[in-house]
PDB file of C-alpha atoms and ligand atoms in Angstrom:
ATOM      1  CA  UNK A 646     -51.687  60.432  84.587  1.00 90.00           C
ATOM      2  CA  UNK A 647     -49.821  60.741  87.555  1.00 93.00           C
ATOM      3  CA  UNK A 648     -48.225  64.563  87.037  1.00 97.00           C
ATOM      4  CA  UNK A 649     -44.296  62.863  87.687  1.00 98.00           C
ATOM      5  CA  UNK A 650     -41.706  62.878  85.749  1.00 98.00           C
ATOM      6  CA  UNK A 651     -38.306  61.109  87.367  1.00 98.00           C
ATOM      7  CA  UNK A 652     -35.395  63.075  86.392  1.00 99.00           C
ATOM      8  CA  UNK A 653     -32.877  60.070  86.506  1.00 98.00           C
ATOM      9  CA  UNK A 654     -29.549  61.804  86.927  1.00 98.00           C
ATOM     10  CA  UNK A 655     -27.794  58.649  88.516  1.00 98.00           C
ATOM     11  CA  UNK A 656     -24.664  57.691  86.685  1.00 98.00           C
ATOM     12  CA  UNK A 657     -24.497  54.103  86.221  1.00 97.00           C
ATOM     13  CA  UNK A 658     -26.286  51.403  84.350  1.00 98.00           C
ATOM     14  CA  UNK A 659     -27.621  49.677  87.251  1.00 98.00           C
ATOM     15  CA  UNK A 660     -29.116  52.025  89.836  1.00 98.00           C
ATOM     16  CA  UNK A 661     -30.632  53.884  86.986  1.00 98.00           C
ATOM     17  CA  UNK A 662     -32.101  50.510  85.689  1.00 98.00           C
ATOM     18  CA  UNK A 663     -33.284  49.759  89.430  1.00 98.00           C
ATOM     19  CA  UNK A 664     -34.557  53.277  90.425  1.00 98.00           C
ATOM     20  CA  UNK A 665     -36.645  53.280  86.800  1.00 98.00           C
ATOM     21  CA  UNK A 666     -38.042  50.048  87.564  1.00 98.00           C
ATOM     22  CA  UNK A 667     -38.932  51.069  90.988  1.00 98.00           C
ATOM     23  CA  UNK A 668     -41.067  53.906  90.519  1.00 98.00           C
ATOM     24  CA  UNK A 669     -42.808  53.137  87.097  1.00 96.00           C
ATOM     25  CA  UNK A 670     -45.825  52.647  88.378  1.00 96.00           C
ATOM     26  CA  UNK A 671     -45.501  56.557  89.814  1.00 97.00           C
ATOM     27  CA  UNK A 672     -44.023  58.469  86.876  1.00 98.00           C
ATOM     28  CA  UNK A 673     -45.353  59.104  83.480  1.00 98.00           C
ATOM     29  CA  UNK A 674     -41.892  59.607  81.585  1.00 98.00           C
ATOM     30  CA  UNK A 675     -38.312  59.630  82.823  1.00 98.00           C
ATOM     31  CA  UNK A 676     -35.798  62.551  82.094  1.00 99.00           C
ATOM     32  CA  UNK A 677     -32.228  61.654  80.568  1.00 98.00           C
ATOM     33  CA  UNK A 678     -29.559  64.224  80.547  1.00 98.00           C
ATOM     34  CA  UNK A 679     -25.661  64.498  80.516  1.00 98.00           C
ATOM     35  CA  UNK A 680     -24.877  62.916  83.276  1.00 98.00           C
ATOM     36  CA  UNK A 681     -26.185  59.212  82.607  1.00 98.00           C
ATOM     37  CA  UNK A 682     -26.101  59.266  79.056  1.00 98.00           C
ATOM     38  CA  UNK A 683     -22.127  60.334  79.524  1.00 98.00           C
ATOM     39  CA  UNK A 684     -21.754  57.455  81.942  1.00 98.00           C
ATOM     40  CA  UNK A 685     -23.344  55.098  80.118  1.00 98.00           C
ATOM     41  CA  UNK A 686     -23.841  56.214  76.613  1.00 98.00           C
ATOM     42  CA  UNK A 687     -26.890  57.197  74.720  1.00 98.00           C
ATOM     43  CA  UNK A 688     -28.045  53.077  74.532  1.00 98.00           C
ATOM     44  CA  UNK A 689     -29.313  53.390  77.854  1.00 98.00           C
ATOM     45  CA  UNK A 690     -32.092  55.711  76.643  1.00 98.00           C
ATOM     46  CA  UNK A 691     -33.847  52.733  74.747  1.00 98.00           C
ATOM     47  CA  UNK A 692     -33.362  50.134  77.829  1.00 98.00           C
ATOM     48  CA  UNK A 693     -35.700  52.890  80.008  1.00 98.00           C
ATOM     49  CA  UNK A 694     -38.137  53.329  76.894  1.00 98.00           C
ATOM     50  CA  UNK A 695     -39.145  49.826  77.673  1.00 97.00           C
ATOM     51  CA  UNK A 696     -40.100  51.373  80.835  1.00 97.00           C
ATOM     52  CA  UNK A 697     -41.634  54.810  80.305  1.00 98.00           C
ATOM     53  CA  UNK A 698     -41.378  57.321  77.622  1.00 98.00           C
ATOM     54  CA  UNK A 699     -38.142  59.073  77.843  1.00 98.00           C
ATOM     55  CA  UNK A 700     -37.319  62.784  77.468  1.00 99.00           C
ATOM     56  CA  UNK A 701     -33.810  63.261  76.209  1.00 98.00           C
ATOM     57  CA  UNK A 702     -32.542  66.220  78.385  1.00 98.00           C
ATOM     58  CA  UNK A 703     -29.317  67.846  75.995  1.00 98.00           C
ATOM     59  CA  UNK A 704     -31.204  71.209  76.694  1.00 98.00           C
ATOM     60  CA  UNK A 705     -29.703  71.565  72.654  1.00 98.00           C
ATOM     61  CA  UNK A 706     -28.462  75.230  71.887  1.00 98.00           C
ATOM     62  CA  UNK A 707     -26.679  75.513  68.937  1.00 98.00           C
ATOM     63  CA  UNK A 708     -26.685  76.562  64.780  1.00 98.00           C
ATOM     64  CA  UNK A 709     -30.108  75.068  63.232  1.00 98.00           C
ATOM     65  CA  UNK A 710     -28.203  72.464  61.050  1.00 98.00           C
ATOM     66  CA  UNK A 711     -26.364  71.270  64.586  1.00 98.00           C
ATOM     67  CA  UNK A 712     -29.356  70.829  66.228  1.00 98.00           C
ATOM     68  CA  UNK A 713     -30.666  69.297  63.639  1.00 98.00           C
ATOM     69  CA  UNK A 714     -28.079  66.276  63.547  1.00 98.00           C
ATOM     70  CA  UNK A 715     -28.350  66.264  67.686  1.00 98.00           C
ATOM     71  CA  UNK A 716     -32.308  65.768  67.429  1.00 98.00           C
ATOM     72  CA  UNK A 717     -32.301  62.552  64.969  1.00 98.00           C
ATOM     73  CA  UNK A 718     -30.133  61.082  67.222  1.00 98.00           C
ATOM     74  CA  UNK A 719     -31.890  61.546  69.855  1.00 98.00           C
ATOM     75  CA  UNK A 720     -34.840  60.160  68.478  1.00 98.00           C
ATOM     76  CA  UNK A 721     -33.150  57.856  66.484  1.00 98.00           C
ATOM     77  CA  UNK A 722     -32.045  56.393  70.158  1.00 98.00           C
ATOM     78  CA  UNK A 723     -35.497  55.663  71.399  1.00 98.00           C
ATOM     79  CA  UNK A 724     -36.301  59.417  73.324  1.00 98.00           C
ATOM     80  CA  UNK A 725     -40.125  60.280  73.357  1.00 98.00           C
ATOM     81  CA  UNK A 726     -39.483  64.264  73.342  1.00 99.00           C
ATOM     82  CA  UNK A 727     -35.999  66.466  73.585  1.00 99.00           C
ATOM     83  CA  UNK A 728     -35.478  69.875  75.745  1.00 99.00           C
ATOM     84  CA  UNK A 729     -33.875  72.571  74.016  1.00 98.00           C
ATOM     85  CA  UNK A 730     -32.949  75.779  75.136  1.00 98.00           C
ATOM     86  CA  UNK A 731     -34.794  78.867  73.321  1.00 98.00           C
ATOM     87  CA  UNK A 732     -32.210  81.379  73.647  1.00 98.00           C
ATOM     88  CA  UNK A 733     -30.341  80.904  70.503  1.00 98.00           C
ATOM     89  CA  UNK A 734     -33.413  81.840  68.466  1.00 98.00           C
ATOM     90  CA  UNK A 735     -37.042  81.121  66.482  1.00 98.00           C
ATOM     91  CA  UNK A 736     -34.804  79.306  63.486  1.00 98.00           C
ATOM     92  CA  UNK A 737     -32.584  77.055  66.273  1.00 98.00           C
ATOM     93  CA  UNK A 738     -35.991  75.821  67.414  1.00 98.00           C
ATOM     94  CA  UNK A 739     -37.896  75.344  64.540  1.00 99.00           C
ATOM     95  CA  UNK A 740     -35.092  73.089  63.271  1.00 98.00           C
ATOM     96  CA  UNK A 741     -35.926  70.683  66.658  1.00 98.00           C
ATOM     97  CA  UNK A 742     -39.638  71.140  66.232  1.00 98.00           C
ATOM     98  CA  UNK A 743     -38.978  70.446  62.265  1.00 98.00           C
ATOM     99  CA  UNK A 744     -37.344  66.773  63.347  1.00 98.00           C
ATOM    100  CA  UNK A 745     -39.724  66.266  66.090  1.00 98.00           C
ATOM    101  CA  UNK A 746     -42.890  66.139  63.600  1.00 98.00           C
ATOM    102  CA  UNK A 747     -40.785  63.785  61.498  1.00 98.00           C
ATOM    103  CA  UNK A 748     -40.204  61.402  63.705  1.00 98.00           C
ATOM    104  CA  UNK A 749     -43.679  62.198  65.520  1.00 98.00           C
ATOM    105  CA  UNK A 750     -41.895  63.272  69.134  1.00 98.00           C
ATOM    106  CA  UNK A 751     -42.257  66.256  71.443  1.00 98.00           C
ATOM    107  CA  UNK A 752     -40.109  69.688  72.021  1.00 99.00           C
ATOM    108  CA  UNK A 753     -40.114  70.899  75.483  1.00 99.00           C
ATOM    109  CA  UNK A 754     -38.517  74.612  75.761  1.00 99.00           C
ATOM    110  CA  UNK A 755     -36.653  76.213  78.779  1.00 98.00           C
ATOM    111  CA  UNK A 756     -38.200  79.439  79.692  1.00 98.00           C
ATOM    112  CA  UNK A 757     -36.374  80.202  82.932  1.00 98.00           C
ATOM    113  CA  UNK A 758     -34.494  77.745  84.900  1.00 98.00           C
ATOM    114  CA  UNK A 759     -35.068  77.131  89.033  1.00 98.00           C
ATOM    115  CA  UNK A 760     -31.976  77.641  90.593  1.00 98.00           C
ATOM    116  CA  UNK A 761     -31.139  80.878  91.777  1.00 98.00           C
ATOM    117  CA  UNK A 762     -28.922  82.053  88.836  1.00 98.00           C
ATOM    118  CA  UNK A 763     -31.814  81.185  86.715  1.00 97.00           C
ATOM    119  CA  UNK A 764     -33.299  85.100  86.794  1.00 96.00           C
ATOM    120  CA  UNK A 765     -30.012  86.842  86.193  1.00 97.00           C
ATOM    121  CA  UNK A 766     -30.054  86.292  82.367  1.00 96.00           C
ATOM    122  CA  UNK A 767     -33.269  84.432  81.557  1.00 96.00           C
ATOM    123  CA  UNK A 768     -35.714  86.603  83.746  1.00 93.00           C
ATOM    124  CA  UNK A 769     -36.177  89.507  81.005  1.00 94.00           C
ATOM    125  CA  UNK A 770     -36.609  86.950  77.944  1.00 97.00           C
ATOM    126  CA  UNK A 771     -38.564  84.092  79.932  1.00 98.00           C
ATOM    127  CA  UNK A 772     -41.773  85.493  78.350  1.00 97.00           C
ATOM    128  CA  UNK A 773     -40.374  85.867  74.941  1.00 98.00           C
ATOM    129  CA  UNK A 774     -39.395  82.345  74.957  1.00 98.00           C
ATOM    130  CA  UNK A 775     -42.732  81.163  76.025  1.00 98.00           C
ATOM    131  CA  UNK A 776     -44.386  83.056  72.961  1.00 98.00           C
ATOM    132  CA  UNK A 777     -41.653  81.805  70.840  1.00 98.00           C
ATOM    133  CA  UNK A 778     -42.061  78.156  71.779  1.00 98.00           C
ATOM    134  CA  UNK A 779     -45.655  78.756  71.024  1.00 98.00           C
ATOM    135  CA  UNK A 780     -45.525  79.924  67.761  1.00 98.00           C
ATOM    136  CA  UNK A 781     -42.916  77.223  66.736  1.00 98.00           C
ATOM    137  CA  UNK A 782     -45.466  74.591  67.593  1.00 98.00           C
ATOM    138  CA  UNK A 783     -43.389  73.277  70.488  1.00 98.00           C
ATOM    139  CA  UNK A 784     -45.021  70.660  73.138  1.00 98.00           C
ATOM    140  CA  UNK A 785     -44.461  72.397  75.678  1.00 98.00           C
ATOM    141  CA  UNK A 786     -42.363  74.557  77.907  1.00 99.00           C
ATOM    142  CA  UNK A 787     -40.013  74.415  80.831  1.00 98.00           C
ATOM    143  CA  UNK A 788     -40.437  76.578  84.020  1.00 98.00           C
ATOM    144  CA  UNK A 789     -39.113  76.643  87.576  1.00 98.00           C
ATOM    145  CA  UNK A 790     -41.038  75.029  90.196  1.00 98.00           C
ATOM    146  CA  UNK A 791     -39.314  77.268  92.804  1.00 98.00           C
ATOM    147  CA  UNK A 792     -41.359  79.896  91.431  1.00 98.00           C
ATOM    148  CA  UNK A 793     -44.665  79.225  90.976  1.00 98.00           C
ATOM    149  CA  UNK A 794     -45.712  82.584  90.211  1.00 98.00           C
ATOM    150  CA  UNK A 795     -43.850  82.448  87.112  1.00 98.00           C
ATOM    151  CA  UNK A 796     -45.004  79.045  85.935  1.00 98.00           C
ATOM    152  CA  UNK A 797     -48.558  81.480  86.678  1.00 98.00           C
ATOM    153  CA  UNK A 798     -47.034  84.338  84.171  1.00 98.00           C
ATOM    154  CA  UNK A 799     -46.077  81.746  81.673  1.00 98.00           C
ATOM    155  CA  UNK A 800     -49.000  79.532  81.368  1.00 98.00           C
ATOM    156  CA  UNK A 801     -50.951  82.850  80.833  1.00 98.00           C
ATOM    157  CA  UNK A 802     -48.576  83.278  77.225  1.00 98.00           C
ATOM    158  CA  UNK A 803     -48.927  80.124  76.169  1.00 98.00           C
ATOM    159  CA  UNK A 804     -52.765  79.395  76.989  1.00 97.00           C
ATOM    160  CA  UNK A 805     -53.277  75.692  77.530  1.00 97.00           C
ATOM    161  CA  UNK A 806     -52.424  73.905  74.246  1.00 95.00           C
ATOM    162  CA  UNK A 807     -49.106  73.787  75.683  1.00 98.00           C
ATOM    163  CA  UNK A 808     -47.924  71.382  78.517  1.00 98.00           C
ATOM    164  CA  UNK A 809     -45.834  72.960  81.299  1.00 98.00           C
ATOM    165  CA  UNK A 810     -43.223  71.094  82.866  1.00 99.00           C
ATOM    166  CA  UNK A 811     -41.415  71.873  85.857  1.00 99.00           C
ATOM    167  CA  UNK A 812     -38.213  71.187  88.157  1.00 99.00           C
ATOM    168  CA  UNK A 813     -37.232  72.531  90.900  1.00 98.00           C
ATOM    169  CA  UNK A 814     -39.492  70.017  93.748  1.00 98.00           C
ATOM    170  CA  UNK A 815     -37.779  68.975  96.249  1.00 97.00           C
ATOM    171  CA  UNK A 816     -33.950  69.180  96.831  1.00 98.00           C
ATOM    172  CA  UNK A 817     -34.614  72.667  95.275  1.00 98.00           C
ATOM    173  CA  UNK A 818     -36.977  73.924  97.359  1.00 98.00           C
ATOM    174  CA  UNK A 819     -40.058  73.882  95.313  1.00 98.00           C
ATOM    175  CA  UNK A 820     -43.551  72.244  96.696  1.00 98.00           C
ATOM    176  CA  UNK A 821     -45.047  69.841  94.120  1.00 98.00           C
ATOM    177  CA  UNK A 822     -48.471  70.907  95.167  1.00 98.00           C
ATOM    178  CA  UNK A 823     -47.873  74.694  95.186  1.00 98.00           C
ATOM    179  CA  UNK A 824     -46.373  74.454  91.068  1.00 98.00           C
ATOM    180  CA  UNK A 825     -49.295  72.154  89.703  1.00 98.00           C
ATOM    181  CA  UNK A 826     -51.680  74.933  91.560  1.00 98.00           C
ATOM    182  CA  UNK A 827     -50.132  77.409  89.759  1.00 98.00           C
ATOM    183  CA  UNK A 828     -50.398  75.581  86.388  1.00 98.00           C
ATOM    184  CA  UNK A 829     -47.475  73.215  85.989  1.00 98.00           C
ATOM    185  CA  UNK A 830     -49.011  69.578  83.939  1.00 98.00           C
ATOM    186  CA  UNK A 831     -45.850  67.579  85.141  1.00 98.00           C
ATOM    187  CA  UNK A 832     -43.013  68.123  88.279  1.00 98.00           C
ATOM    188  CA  UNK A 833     -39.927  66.952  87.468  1.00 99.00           C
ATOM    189  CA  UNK A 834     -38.223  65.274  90.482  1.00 98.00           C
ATOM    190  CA  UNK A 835     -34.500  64.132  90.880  1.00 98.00           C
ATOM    191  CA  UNK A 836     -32.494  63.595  93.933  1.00 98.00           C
ATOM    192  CA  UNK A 837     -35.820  63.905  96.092  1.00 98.00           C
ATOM    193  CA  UNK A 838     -36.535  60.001  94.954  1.00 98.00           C
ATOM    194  CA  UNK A 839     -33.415  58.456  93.684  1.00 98.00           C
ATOM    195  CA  UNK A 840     -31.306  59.563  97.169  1.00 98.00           C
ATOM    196  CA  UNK A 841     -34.308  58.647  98.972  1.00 98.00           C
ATOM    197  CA  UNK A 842     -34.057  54.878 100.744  1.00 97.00           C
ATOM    198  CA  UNK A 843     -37.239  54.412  98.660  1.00 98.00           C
ATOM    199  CA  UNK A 844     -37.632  55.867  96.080  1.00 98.00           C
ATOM    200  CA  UNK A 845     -41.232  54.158  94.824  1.00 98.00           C
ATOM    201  CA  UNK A 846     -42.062  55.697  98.468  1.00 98.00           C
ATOM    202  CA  UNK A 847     -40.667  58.640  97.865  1.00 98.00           C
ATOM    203  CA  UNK A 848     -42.808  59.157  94.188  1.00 98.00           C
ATOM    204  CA  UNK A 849     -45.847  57.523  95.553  1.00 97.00           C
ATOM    205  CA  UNK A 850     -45.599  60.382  98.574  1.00 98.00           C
ATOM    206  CA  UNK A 851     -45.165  63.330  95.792  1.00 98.00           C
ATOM    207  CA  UNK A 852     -48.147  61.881  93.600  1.00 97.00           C
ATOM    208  CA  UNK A 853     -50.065  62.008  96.292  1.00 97.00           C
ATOM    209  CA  UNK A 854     -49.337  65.591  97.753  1.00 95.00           C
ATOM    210  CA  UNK A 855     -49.439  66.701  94.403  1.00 96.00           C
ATOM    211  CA  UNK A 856     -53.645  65.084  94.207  1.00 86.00           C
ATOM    212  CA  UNK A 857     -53.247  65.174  90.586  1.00 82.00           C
TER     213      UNK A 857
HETATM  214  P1  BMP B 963     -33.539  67.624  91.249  1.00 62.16           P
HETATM  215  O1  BMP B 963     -34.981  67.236  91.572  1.00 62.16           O
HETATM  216  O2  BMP B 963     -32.543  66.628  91.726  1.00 62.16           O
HETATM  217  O3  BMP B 963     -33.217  69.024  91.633  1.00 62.16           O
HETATM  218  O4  BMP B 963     -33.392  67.538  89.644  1.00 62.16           O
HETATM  219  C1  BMP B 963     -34.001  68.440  88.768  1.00 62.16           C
HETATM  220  C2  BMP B 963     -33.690  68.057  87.349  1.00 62.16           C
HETATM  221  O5  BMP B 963     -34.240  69.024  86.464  1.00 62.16           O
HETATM  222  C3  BMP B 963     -32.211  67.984  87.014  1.00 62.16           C
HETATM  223  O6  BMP B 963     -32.047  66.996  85.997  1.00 62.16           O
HETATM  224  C4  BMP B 963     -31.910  69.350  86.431  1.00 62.16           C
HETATM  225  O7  BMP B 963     -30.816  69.308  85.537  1.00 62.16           O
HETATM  226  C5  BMP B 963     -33.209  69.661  85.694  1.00 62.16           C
HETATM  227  N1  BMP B 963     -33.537  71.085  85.552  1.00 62.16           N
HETATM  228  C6  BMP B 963     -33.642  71.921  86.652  1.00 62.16           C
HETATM  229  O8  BMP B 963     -33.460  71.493  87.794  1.00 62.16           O
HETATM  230  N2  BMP B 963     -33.984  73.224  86.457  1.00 62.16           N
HETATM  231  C7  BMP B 963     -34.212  73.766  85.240  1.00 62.16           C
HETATM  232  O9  BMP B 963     -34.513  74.941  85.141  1.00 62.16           O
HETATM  233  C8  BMP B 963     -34.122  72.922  84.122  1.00 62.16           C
HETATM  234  C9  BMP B 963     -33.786  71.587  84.290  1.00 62.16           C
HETATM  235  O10 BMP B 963     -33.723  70.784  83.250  1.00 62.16           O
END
């Protein structure tokens, strides 16, 4: 296990291909979201599951029947787990963590995002979402790695059957080190490795602050 998850946010076909191959040696799965599957559509997600497990990142929010329909694709496509957001309810998420067990995949669940806006509405239900993914049987949770006291607070709710992961190293601010101290089982790193000139550099250098 090397603690790294590459959040590949590049919008074409062929850096993405290049920066995946690259660094997976470093990373344990790679993180999909709007911006390359919108550039390149959702086939891209199998060609990087031939590299590393992929977690679809649609951060789904919706009725339980829509999210529903959004998670089979998604795993229909090849993605390992999906992130959904928690806010629109216990049913909303047990309709993800419903597909999930069908098709044998993972739920991650944002708690409270790591940019600065990310206390002004999540702070006071951060902790309700953590129990909640909990109880639904999620995989895990998402929490900020610029604020590794709350990844602390949060891994206290949901004890340690549930993985933590956690953005925010990096071009954000957050120390890879500091978050995986606090409790954090994987960092989630973007623009700190695919700007870089190296990027395999770049995720061997976080692996091995991070001593994990
Ligand atoms: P970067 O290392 O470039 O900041 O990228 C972080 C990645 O994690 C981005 O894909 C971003 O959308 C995602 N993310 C985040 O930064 N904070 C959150 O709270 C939740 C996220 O999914």
């Amino acid at each position: 296990k090397n603690c790294l998850i590459l959040a590949l946010d590049v919008t074409d076909r062929e850096n993405a291909l290049r920066i995946a191959n690259e660094v997976s040696e470093y990373v344990d799965s790679i993180k999909v979201g709007y911006p390359l599957v919108l550039g390149e559509g959702l086939g891209i997600v199998k060609e990087l599951a031939e590299l590393a497990p992929v977690i679809a990142d649609f951060k789904v929010a919706d009725i339980p029947n829509t999210d529903r329909l959004i998670c089979e694709q998604v795993f229909k496509a090849g993605a390992d787990a999906v992130i959904t957001h928690g806010f629109t309810g216990r049913d909303s998420l047990d309709s993800c963590v419903k597909v999930a067990e069908e098709y044998g995949r993972d739920v991650y669940v944002v708690t409270e995002m790591s940019h600065p806006g990310g206390v002004e509405f999540f702070r006071p239900v951060a902790e309700t979402i953590a129990q909640m993914a909990a109880d639904a049987g999620a995989t895990g949770v998402v929490a900020p790695a610029t604020r590794p006291e709350r990844v602390r607070d949060i891994r206290k709710i949901i004890g340690n059957d549930l993985h933590i992961i956690s953005p925010g190293v990096g071009a954000q601010g957050g120390s890879a080190a500091d978050v995986i101290n606090a409790g954090a089982d994987w960092v989630i790193v973007g623009r700190s490795i695919y700007n870089s000139d190296s990027p395999a550099d770049a995720a061997m250098k976080i692996c091995n602050d991070m001593k994990c």
